[in-house]
Structures are given as C-alpha cells and as structure tokens.
Coordinates of C-alpha atoms in Angstrom, one line a residue:
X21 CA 16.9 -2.3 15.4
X22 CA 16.9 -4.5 12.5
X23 CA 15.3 -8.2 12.4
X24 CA 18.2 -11.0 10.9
X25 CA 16.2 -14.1 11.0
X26 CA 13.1 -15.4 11.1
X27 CA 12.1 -18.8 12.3
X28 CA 8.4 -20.0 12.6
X29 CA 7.2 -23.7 13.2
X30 CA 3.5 -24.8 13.6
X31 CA 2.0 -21.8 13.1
X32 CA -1.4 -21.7 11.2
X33 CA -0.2 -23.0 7.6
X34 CA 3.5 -23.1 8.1
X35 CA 5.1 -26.1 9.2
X36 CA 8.8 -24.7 9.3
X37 CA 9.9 -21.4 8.0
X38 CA 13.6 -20.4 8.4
X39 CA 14.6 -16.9 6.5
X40 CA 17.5 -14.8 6.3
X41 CA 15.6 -11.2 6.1
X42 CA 16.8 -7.9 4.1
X43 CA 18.2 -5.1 6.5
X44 CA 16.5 -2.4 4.0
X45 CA 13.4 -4.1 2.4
X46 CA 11.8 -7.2 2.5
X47 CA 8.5 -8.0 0.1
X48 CA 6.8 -10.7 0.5
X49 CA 4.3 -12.1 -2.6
X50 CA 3.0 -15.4 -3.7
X51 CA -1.2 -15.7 -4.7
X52 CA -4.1 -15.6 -3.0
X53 CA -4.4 -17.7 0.4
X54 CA -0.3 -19.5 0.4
X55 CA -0.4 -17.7 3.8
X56 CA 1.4 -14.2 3.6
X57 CA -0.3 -12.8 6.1
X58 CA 0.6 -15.7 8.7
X59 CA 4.1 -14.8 8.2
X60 CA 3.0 -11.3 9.2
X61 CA 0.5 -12.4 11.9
X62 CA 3.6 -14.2 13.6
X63 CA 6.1 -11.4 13.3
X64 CA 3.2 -9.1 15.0
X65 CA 2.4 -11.6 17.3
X66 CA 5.7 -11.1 19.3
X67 CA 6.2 -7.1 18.0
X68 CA 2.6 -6.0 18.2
X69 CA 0.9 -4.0 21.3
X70 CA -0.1 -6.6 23.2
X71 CA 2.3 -9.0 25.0
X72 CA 2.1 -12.2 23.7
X73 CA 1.0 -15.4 25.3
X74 CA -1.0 -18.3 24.5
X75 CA -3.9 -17.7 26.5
X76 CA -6.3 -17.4 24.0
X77 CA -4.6 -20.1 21.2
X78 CA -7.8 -21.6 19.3
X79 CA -7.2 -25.5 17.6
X80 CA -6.7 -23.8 13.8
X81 CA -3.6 -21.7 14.7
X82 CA -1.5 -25.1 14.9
X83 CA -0.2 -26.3 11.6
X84 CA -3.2 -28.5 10.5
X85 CA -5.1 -27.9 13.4
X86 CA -3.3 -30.9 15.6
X87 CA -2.6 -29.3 18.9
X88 CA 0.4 -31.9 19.1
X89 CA 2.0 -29.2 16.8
X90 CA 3.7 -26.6 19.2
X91 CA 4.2 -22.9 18.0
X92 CA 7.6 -21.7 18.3
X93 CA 8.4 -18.3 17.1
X94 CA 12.0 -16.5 17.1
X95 CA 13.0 -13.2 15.6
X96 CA 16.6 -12.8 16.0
X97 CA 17.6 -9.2 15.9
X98 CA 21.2 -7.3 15.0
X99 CA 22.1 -6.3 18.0
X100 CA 22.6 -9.9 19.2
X101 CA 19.4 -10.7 20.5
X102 CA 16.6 -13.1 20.3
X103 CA 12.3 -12.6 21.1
X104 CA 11.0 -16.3 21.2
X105 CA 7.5 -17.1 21.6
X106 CA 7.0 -21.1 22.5
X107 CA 5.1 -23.2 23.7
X108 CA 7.9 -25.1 25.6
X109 CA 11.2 -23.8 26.9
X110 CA 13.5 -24.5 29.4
X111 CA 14.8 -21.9 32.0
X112 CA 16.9 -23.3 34.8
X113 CA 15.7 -27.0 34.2
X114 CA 12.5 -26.3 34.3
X115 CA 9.9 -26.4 31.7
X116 CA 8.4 -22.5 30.3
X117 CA 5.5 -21.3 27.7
X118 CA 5.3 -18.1 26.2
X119 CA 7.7 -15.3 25.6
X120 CA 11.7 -15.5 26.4
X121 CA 14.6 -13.4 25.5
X122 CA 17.6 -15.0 25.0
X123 CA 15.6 -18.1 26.6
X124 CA 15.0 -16.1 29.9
X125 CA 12.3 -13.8 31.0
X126 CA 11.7 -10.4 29.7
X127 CA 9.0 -8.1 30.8
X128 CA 6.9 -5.5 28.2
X129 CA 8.9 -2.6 29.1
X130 CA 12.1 -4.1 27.9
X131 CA 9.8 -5.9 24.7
X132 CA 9.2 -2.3 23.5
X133 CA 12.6 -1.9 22.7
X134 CA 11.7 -4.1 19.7
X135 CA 8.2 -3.6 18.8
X136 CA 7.4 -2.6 15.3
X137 CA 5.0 -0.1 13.7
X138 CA 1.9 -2.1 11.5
X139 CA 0.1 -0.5 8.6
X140 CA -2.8 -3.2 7.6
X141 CA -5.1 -3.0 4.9
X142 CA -7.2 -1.0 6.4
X143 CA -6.1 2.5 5.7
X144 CA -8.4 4.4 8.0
X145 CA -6.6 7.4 9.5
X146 CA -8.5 6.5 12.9
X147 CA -6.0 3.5 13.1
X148 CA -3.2 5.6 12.7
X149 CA -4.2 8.5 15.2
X150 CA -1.3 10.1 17.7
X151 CA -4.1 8.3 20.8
X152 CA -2.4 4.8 19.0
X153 CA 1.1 4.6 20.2
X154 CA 1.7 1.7 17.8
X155 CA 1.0 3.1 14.9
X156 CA 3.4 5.1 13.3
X157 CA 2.4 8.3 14.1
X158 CA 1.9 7.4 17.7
X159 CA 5.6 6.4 17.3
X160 CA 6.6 9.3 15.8
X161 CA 4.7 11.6 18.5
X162 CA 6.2 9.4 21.4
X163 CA 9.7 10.4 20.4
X164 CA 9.1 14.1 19.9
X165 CA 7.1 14.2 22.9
X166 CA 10.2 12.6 25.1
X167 CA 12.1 15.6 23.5
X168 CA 9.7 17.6 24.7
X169 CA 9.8 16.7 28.1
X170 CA 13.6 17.5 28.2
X171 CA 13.6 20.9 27.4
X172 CA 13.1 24.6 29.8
X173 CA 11.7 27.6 28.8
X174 CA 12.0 30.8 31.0
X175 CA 8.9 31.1 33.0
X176 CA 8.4 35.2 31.8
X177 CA 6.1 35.4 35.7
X178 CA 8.8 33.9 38.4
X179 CA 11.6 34.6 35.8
X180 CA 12.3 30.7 37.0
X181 CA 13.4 28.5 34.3
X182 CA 10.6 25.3 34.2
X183 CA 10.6 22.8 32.1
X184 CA 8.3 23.0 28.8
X185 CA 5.9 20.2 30.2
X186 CA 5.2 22.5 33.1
X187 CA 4.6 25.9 31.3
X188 CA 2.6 23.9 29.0
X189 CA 0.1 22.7 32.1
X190 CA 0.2 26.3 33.7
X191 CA -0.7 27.6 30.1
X192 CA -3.8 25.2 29.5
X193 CA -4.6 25.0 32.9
X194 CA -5.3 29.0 32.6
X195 CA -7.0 28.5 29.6
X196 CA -9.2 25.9 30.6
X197 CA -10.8 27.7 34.0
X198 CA -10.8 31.3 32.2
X199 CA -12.2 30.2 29.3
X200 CA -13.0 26.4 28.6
X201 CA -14.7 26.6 32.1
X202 CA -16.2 29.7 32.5
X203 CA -19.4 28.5 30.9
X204 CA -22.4 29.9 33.1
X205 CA -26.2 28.5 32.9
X206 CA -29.0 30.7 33.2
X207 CA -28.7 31.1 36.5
X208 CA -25.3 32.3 36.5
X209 CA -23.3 29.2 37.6
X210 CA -20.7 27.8 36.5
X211 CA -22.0 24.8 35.5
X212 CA -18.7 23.0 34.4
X213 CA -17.0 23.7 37.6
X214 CA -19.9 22.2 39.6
X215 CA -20.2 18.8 37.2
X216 CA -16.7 18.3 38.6
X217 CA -17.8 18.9 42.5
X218 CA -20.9 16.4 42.1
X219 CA -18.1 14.1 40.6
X220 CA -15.9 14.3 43.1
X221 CA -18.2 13.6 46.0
X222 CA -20.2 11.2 44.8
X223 CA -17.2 8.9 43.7
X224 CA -15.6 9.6 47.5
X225 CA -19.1 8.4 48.6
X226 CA -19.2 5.4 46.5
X227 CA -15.2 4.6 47.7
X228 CA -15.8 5.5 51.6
X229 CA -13.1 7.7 51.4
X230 CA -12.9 11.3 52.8
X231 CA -14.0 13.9 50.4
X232 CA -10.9 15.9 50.7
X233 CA -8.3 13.0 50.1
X234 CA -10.2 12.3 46.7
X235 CA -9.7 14.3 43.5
X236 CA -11.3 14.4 39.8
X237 CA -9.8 17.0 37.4
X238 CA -10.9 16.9 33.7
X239 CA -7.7 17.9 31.5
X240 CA -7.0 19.1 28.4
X241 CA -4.0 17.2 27.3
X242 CA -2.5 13.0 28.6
X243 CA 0.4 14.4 31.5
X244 CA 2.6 11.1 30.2
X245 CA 1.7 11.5 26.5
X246 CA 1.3 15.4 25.4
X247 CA 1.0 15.2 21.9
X248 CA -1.8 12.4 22.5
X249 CA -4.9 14.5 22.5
X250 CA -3.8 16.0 18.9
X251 CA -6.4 15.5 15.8
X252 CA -5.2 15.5 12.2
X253 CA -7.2 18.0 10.4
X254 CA -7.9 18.9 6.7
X255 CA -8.4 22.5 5.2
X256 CA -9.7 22.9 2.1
X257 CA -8.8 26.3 0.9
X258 CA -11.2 26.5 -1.9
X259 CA -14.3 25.9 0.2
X260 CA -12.7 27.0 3.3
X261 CA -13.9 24.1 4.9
X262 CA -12.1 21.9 7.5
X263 CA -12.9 18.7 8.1
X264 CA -11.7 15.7 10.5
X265 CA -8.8 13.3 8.3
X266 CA -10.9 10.0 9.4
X267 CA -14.2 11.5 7.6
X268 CA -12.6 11.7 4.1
X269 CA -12.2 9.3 1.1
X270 CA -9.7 6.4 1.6
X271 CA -7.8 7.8 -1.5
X272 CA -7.0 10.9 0.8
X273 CA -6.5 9.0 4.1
X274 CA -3.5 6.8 2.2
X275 CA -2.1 9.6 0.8
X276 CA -2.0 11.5 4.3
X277 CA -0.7 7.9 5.9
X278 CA 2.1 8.2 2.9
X279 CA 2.6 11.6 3.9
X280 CA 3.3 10.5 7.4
X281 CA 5.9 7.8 6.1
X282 CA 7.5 10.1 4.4
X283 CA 7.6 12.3 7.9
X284 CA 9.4 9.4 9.5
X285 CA 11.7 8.8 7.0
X286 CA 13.0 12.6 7.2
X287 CA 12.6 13.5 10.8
X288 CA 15.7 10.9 11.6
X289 CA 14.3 10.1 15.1
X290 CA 16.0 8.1 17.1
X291 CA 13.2 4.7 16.5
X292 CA 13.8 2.9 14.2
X293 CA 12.4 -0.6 15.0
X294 CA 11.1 -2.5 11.6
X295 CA 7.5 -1.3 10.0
X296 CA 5.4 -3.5 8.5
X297 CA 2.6 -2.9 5.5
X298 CA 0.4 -4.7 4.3
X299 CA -0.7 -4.5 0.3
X300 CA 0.9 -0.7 0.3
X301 CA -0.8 -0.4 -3.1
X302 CA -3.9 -0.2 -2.2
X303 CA -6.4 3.3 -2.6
X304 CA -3.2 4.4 -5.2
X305 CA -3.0 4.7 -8.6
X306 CA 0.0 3.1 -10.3
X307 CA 1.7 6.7 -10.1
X308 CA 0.9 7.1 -6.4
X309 CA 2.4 3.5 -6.0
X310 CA 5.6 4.3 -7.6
X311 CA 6.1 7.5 -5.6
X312 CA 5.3 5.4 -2.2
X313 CA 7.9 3.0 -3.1
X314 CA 10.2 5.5 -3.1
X315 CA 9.0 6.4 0.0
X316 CA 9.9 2.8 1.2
X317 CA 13.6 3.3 -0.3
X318 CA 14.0 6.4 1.2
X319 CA 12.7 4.9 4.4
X320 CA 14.7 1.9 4.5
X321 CA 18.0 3.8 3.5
X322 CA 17.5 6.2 6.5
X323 CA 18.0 2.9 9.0
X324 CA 14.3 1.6 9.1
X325 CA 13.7 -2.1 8.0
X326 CA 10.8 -2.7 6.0
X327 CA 8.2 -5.8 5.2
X328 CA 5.4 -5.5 2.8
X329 CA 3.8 -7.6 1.6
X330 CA 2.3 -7.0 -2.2
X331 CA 0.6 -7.5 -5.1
X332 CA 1.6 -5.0 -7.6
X333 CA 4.7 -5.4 -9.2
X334 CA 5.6 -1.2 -8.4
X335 CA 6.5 -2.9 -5.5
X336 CA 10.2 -4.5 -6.5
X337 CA 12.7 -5.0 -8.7
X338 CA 15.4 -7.5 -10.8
X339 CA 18.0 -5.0 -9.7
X340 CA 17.0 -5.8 -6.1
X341 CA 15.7 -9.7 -6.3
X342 CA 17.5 -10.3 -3.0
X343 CA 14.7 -8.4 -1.3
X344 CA 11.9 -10.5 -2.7
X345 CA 10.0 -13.7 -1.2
X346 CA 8.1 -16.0 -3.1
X347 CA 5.5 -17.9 -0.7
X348 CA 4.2 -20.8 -1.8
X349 CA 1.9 -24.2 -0.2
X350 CA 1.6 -26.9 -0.8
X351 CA -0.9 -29.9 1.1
X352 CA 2.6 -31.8 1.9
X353 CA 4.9 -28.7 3.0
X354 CA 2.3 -26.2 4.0
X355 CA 3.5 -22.6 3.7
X356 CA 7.4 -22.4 2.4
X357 CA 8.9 -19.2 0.6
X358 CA 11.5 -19.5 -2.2
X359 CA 14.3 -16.7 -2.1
X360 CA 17.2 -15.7 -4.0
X361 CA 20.8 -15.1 -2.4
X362 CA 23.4 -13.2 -4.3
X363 CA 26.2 -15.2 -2.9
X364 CA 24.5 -18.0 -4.7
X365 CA 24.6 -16.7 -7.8
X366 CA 28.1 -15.7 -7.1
X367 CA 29.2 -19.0 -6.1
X368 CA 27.2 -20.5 -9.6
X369 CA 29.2 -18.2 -11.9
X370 CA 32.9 -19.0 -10.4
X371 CA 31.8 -22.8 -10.2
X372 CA 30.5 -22.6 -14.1
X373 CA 32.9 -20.4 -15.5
X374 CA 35.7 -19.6 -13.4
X375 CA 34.6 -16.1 -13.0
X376 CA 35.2 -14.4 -9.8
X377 CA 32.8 -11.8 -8.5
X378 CA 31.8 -9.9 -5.9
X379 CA 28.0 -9.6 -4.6
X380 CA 28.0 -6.6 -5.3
X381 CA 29.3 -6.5 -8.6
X382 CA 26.7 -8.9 -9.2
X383 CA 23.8 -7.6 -8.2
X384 CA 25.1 -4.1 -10.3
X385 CA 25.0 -6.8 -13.3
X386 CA 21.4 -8.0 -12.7
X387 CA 20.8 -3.8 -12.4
X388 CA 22.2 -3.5 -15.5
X389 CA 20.7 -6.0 -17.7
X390 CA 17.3 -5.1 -16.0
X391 CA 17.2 -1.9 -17.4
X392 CA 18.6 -2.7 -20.9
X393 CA 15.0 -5.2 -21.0
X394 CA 13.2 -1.9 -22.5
X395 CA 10.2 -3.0 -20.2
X396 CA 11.2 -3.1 -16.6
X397 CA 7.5 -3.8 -15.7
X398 CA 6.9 -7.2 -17.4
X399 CA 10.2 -8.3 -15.6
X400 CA 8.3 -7.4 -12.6
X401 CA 5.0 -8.2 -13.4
X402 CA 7.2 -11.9 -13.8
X403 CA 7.6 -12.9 -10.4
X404 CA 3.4 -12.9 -9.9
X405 CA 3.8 -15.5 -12.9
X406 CA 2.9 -19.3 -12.5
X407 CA 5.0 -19.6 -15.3
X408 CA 7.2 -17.1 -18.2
X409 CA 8.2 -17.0 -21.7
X410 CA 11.7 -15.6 -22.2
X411 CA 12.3 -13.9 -25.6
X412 CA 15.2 -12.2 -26.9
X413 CA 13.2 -9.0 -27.5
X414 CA 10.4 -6.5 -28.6
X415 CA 9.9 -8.6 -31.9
X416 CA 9.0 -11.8 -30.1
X417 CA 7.1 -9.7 -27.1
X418 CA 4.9 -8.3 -29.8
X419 CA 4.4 -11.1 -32.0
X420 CA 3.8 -14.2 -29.8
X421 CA 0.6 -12.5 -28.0
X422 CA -1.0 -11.4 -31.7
X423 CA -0.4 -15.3 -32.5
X424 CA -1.9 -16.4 -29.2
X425 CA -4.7 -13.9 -29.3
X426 CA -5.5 -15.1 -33.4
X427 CA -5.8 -19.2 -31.8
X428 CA -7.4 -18.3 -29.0
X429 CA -4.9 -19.0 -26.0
X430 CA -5.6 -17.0 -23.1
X431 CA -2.4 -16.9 -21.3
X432 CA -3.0 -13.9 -19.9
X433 CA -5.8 -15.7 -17.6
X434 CA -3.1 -19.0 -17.6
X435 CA -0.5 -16.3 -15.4
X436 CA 1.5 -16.7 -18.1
X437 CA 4.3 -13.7 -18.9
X438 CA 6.5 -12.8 -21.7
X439 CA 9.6 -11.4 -20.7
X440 CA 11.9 -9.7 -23.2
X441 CA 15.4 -9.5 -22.0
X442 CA 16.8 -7.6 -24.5
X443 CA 19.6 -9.4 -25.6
X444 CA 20.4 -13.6 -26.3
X445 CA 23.1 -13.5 -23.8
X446 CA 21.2 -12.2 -21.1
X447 CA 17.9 -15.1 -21.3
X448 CA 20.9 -17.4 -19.1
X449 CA 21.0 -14.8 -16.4
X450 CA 16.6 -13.9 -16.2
X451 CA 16.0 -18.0 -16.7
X452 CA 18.5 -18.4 -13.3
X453 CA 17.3 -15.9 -11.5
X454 CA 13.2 -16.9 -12.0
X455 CA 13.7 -20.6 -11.5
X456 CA 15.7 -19.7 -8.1
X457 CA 12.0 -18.0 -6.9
X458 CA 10.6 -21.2 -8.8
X459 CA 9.1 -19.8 -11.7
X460 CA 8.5 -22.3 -14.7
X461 CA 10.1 -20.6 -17.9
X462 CA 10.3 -21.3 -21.5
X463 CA 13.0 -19.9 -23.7
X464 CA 12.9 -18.7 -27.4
X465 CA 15.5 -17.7 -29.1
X466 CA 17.3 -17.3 -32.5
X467 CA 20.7 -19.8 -33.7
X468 CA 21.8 -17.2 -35.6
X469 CA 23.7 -19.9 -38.0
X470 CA 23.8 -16.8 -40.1
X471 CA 27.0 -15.8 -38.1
X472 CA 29.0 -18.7 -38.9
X473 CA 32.0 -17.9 -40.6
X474 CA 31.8 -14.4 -39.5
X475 CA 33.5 -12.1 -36.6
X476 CA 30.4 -12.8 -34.6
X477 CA 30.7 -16.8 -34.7
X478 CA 32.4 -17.2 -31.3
X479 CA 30.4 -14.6 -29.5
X480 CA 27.2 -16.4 -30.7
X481 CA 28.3 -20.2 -30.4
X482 CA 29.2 -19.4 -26.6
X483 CA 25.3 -18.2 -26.4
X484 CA 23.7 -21.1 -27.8
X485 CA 25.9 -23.2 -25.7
X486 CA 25.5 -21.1 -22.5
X487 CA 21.6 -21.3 -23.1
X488 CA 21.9 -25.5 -24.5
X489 CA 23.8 -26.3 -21.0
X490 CA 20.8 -25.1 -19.0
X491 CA 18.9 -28.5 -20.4
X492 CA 22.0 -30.7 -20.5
X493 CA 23.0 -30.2 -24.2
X494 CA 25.9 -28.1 -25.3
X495 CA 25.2 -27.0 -28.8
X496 CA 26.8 -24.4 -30.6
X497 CA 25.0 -23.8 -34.0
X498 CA 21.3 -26.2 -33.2
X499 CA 18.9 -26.7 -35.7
X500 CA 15.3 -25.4 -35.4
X501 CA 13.4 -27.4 -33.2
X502 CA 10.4 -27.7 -30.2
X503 CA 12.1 -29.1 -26.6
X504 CA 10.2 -29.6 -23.8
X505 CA 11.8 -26.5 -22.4
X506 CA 12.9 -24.5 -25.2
X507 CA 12.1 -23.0 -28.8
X508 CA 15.1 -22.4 -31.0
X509 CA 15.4 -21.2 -34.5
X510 CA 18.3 -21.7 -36.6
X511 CA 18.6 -18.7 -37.9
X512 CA 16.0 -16.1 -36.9
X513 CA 12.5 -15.8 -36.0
X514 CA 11.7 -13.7 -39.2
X515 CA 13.0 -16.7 -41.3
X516 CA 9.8 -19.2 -39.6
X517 CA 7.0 -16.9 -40.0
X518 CA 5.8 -18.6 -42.9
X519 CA 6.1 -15.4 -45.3
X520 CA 9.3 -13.8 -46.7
X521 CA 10.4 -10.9 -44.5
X522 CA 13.1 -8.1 -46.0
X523 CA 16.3 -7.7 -44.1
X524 CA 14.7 -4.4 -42.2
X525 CA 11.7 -5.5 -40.9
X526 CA 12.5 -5.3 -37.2
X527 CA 10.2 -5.2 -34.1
X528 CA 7.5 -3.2 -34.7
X529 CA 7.6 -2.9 -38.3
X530 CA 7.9 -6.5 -38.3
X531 CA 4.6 -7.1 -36.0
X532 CA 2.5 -4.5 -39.0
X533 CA 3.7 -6.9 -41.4
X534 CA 3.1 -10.0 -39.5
X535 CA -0.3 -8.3 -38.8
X536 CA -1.0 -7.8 -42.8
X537 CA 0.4 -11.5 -43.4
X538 CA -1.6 -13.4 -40.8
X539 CA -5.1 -13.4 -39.8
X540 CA -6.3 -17.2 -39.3
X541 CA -5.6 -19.5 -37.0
X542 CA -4.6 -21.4 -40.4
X543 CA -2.2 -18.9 -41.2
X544 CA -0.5 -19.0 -37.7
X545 CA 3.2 -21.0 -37.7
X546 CA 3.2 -24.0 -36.3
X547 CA 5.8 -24.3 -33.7
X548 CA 3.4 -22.0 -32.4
X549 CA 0.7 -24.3 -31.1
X550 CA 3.8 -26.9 -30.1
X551 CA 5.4 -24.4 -28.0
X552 CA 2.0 -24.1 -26.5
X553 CA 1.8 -27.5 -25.4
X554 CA 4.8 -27.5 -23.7
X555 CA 4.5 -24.6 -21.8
X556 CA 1.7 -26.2 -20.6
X557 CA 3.6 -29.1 -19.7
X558 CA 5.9 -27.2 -18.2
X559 CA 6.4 -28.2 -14.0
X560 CA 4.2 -26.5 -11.4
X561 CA 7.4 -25.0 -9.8
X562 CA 11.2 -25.4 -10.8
X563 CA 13.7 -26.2 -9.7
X564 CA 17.3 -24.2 -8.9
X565 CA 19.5 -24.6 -11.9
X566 CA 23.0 -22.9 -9.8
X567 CA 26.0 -24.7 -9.4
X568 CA 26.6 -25.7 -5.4

C-alpha cells in the first residue's frame, strides 16, 4: 500500500501543502524549524496507533493559531483510496468532523489496512519492542504470528493433528505448573498456585459473582499475539555476558533497529504499508549511514514506501532528485516544499531544444553526469545550501576556498557550497536542477576564446551560449567580466590569476602553485572579492528557470 498524494491545509505551520509522493523514497529536508516534522506529524496523525479525532486539538495546531483555520488532511493511496481527516465534511447532506474514507465512515479495523510503521528520533529499542505492534518489529511479528496461527503439527500424545497455537499452550501450559509453578515455601506449599486462588476469590467477592463462574490464570505468552511476550537479547561472546537490547548504548540499539530493517526488507511479508524515519542518521557514523541507506533502497525496491526526513546528505542523490523535498517558510506562505519533476525537465529540454526524451532517459542523464562530478558528496551536501557556487571542476573547487579562506570569507558558516560539475556543458543541467529546489547559484566558468578557429569552436560557442541564455544573453565567445549572476573568463581561469601559469599546471598542481604565488589578501585577484558581493546579493530563493 503505497501513499500517491498528500494534501494538508491548516495544520500547525502549513497553510496548503499539495505533493505528488515517490512510490520508493521520499526525503524530506529544508533547516531547522521550516516545519518537517509537521508534515510527518500529519501523515501519523491519520496512520499512527491511535484513531484520529479532534478531541484533544489545542489553539497552536491551526495555521497561526486562528481556530477559523480548519485542519483538513487527505492521504490518497494507490489502490484508489482516500483517509481524510477534517474538520468539516459532508456525508448524506449532513455536516461530519473527523475521519472519512472516501468521504464516508470507516472504523479502525479497516484504518489498519493503511497504517504505517514510525521510527522517531528516539532510537530506544524499548520503542521498538514485539509488545508495540506499531513499530516495525511489532509489524513484522504480527505477520509471522498470523502464519503461525495457520499451521498443524501432529499432536505425538492423541496422534490428533492440532493446530501449532494449541500445542504451543499445552506445551507452556505443562511447563508453567511443572516447573514455573512448582515453587514451594518453607512450609511446603505451593505458594504460586495459592496467589492465584486468593486472586480469584477475592476479585469474585469484590464483583458479587459466584466463585466458580470467575477465573484468573497467569500466562506465559498473549493467546491473540504469540510472539508478544518475546525480549530481544544481546550475547556477548567474549565476556559471556547477556544483556537486555534496551540497556545498551544508542550506537548498538540503531544498529539492531537497522538490523531489523534490513529483516523486513528480506523476509518479503505480505505488509507493506509506508514506514516513516525520522533523522535515520543519527547514533551512525557516516559509514553506518551509507550502509543504512542501502538498507532504505533495498527496502523501498522490495514494495515498501519510504519517508525520512534528513540532515545528512548520505541520505540522497542527483541521480535520484525526484525523490527529494525541499521545505521551506516563510511568515506570508507558512510551510511550502519545492520539488523537482522529471517530466519537467523533459518537457524544458524538447521546448528549448527540440530534443525528445523520455523520463527515464533523463533521469539516467542526471545519473550520469552526477557521477562524472568526481565529488558526489558536495553535489549532495548542495541541496542543504542557502545558496552554491558552480565551477567547472577540481581547479576552481580547490582554488576559490584558499582565496576565500586568505580574505577571510567564511562561506562555510554563510551555507554556502562549491559544486564542481566536471565539465562546462554540464553547469546548464546542475544550475536547472538546484534552482527547481530553489537554491540560489552562481556560475564560474572559462570562454575558452582559445578555441576559436579550431575543431572545438562550435562545441564551445554552443556552451557559452547554453550557459549566456540562462540570464537572457546569448553569447558565444564573452569577454571576461562580473554579472550579478555569473563569473566568466575569456579564456581560462589560469590566465586571471594574476601570475603566469605554464600550459600543465592543472588542478592540483595548479592550487601548489597558486599556494606558492599567493599569500595576502593583497595578492588575491580581484574578481574575487566582486564575485563575493554578488553571491551575496544573490536572491534568498530562486526561481524555476524550465521552459513551460
């Protein structure tokens, strides 16, 4: 069961969210307090254990506290279906509040169908335990335990076949008088068996009921939940002791909730209702991160949808920038969330250049360019930005922060990234795709007037001019010079460095020299300090530059 869309109005800081999801993985990021987790507190609200109603709504879970602001929340599914929580709805021309399905009534037996596993910041194996049938190993249990229930054994006694459930009872109910209960006091009673007597008759006494049509019995498993009563338990073989999963370190108790992931992934059970995580990095090193979001993948391509939301850029991809939501607030908009559609894209490039494509054919484009970068993680570490640099490659990725670093320009602490993209003719395709999310950037790049008159002239002029459109100019050969959104050099970069440079001197050989050349704020160029100001200039969030 897969969610398709997600609509939330009035709720806490959103005014009006409307989102196509991801049927594989959605990750939701944006900084501190935009409201990330209200998205999630809505979801959870209608797919969490409890059923939902609006008995206990408090003033500040209204958009801007005005209780003229009523909550409506919809989750439309794949199967056809729709959950809607609201605080008015009409059923049969009368006026409803609370939860509807398909805009009539649904109790919580048929709401199960499409509740969803959570995983919050808190990674406590307690929260987690088989007793919790909404966590994920509670799911996981309550599926092997209806397969359970289904199958016989032969009963070796009566030579009857039974049903596993009941040779389990007879099994632990022998176990439990002969041995559990057998406990004697110095007396010689058995004092277990006579706490459940007292119990017995004094709760018939306190209900006026016979003492014979009244019966207590203490048992050692739940008869509608067998695998309940189970405890996760950690050996350690070199002390050879055991110890309860909730008493140890968080670092272990992630790694064992990972390990549990990874369970449901493999197992192929028959639930798979969406699963939600909050900040899956946390308690891991950047390692353990990268293994759990393979995990995810592996998760997500097995038929389980997946929402996280995130900090650490481990967490997602160019190659999948479909999959990523950007959330953002403003005072005048309240919570909103900036996504990128592939069929977008695909309708920008046929409306630009003629060029038919397919989605998928795009996104295997994005793919590739993102891992011809040479540093996957800064194109990551990009959409966390407030704003990005794009460079052509490890030259400018290496220089600019020794320049910024020798004037004193923090732009590290500004959320500021450079982004090589490894190549002039792909800074078009990374400067679409970050000011879709609404990421400010600021493009460097090289004329190359050097190539005039050669084999490479057309292949560069159509650069320049693919990058020159982008800010309503159409140059094919420009002159250096500072724009309010762009840096271009005539040539090269290595001709405006202020020194002479030999042919060879190339990335990082080039940053030693520059290093040798340059130590003073003096020394520095200066379309360095210009390109500063207008990155600082540069707008809050951008706009979509795609053809529509």
């Amino acid at each position: 069961m897969r969610i398709e869309r997600i609509q939330i109005r009035n709720f806490k800081s959103i005014k009006e969210i409307d989102l196509k999801a991801s049927q594989e993985v959605n990750v939701f990021i944006g900084e501190n307090s935009v409201g990330k987790s209200n998205v999630f507190d809505a979801i959870t609200w209608l797919l969490g254990p409890v059923y939902p109603s609006f008995n206990s709504t408090q003033p500040q879970d209204r958009y801007n506290g005005d209780e003229e602001n009523e909550i409506k929340i919809r989750l439309s599914f794949d199967d056809g279906n729709f959950l809607e929580l609201a605080e008015s709805w009409e059923y049969k021309g009368y006026q409803k509040s609370g939860l509807n399905f398909n805009g009539g009534f649904i109790n919580d037996i048929e709401r199960q169908k499409y509740c969803s596993a959570y995983v919050g910041v808190d990674r406590a194996i307690i929260d987690y335990l088989p007793s919790n049938r909404w966590s994920l190993m509670g799911r996981i249990l309550l599926e092997i335990n209806e397969l359970f229930k289904s199958e016989e054994v032969l009963d070796e006694e009566t030579g009857e076949i039974i049903t596993k459930p009941e040779h389990f009872k007879k099994e632990l109910e022998s176990i439990r008088d002969n041995v559990l209960f057998s406990v004697k006091d110095n007396h010689g009673n058995e004092v277990m068996k006579q706490f459940i007597k007292i119990l017995q008759v004094e709760s018939a006494k306190q209900l006026n009921r016979p003492e014979n049509d009244f019966t207590i019995d203490l048992n050692l498993y739940d008869p509608w939940n067998f695998y309940r009563t189970l405890q996760l338990i950690v050996n350690e073989t070199d002390t050879s002791l055991s110890f309860q999963a909730s008493s140890l370190g968080m670092g272990v108790q992630a790694s064992i909730s990972i390990a549990i992931l990874k369970a449901y992934s493999q197992l192929k059970l028959n639930n798979s209702t969406p699963l939600f995580i909050d900040e899956p990095e946390l308690f891991l090193h950047p390692h353990a991160q990268l293994n759990f979001n393979r995990v995810l993948r592996e998760l997500a391509e097995s038929g389980t949808q997946i929402f996280i939301t995130t900090h650490s850029p481990n967490f997602l991809s160019v190659s999948h920038f479909d999959e990523i939501f950007v959330v953002r607030k403003t005072a005048e908009s309240g919570t909103y969330i900036r996504t990128a559609q592939s069929n977008e894209f695909v309708n920008d490039l046929e409306i630009r250049k003629g060029i038919k494509t397919s989605e998928l054919d795009l996104m295997e484009h994005y793919r590739s360019i993102y891992d011809f970068t040479g540093d996957t993680q800064k194109a990551n570490e990009a959409f966390f930005s407030r704003k990005v640099i794009l460079v052509e490659g490890q030259t400018e990725s290496l220089i600019l922060p020794y320049f910024f670093d020798i004037i004193g320009y923090d732009y590290i602490a500004k959320g500021i990234s450079i982004v090589r993209c490894g190549d002039k003719g792909q800074l078009d395709a990374f400067f679409r795709l970050y000011s879709e999310f609404g990421i400010p950037c600021y493009l460097i790049f090289d004329g190359d007037k050097q190539n005039e008159g050669t084999q490479s002239e057309n292949e560069t002029k159509n650069k320049n001019r693919d990058l020159t459109v982008l800010f309503g100019e159409a140059e094919e050969f420009p002159e250096t010079k500072v724009t309010d959104r762009y840096l271009v050099f005539k040539t090269k970069i290595e001709d405006h460095l202020g020194f002479a440079v030999g042919n060879n001197a190339k990335a990082l050989k080039l940053y030693r020299l520059v290093q040798q050349q340059i130590q003073t704020p003096e020394q520095v160029p200066e379309w360095v300090p210009q390109i500063l100001e207008k990155i600082e200039n540069l707008p809050v969030e951008a706009e979509s530059v795609l053809k529509k």
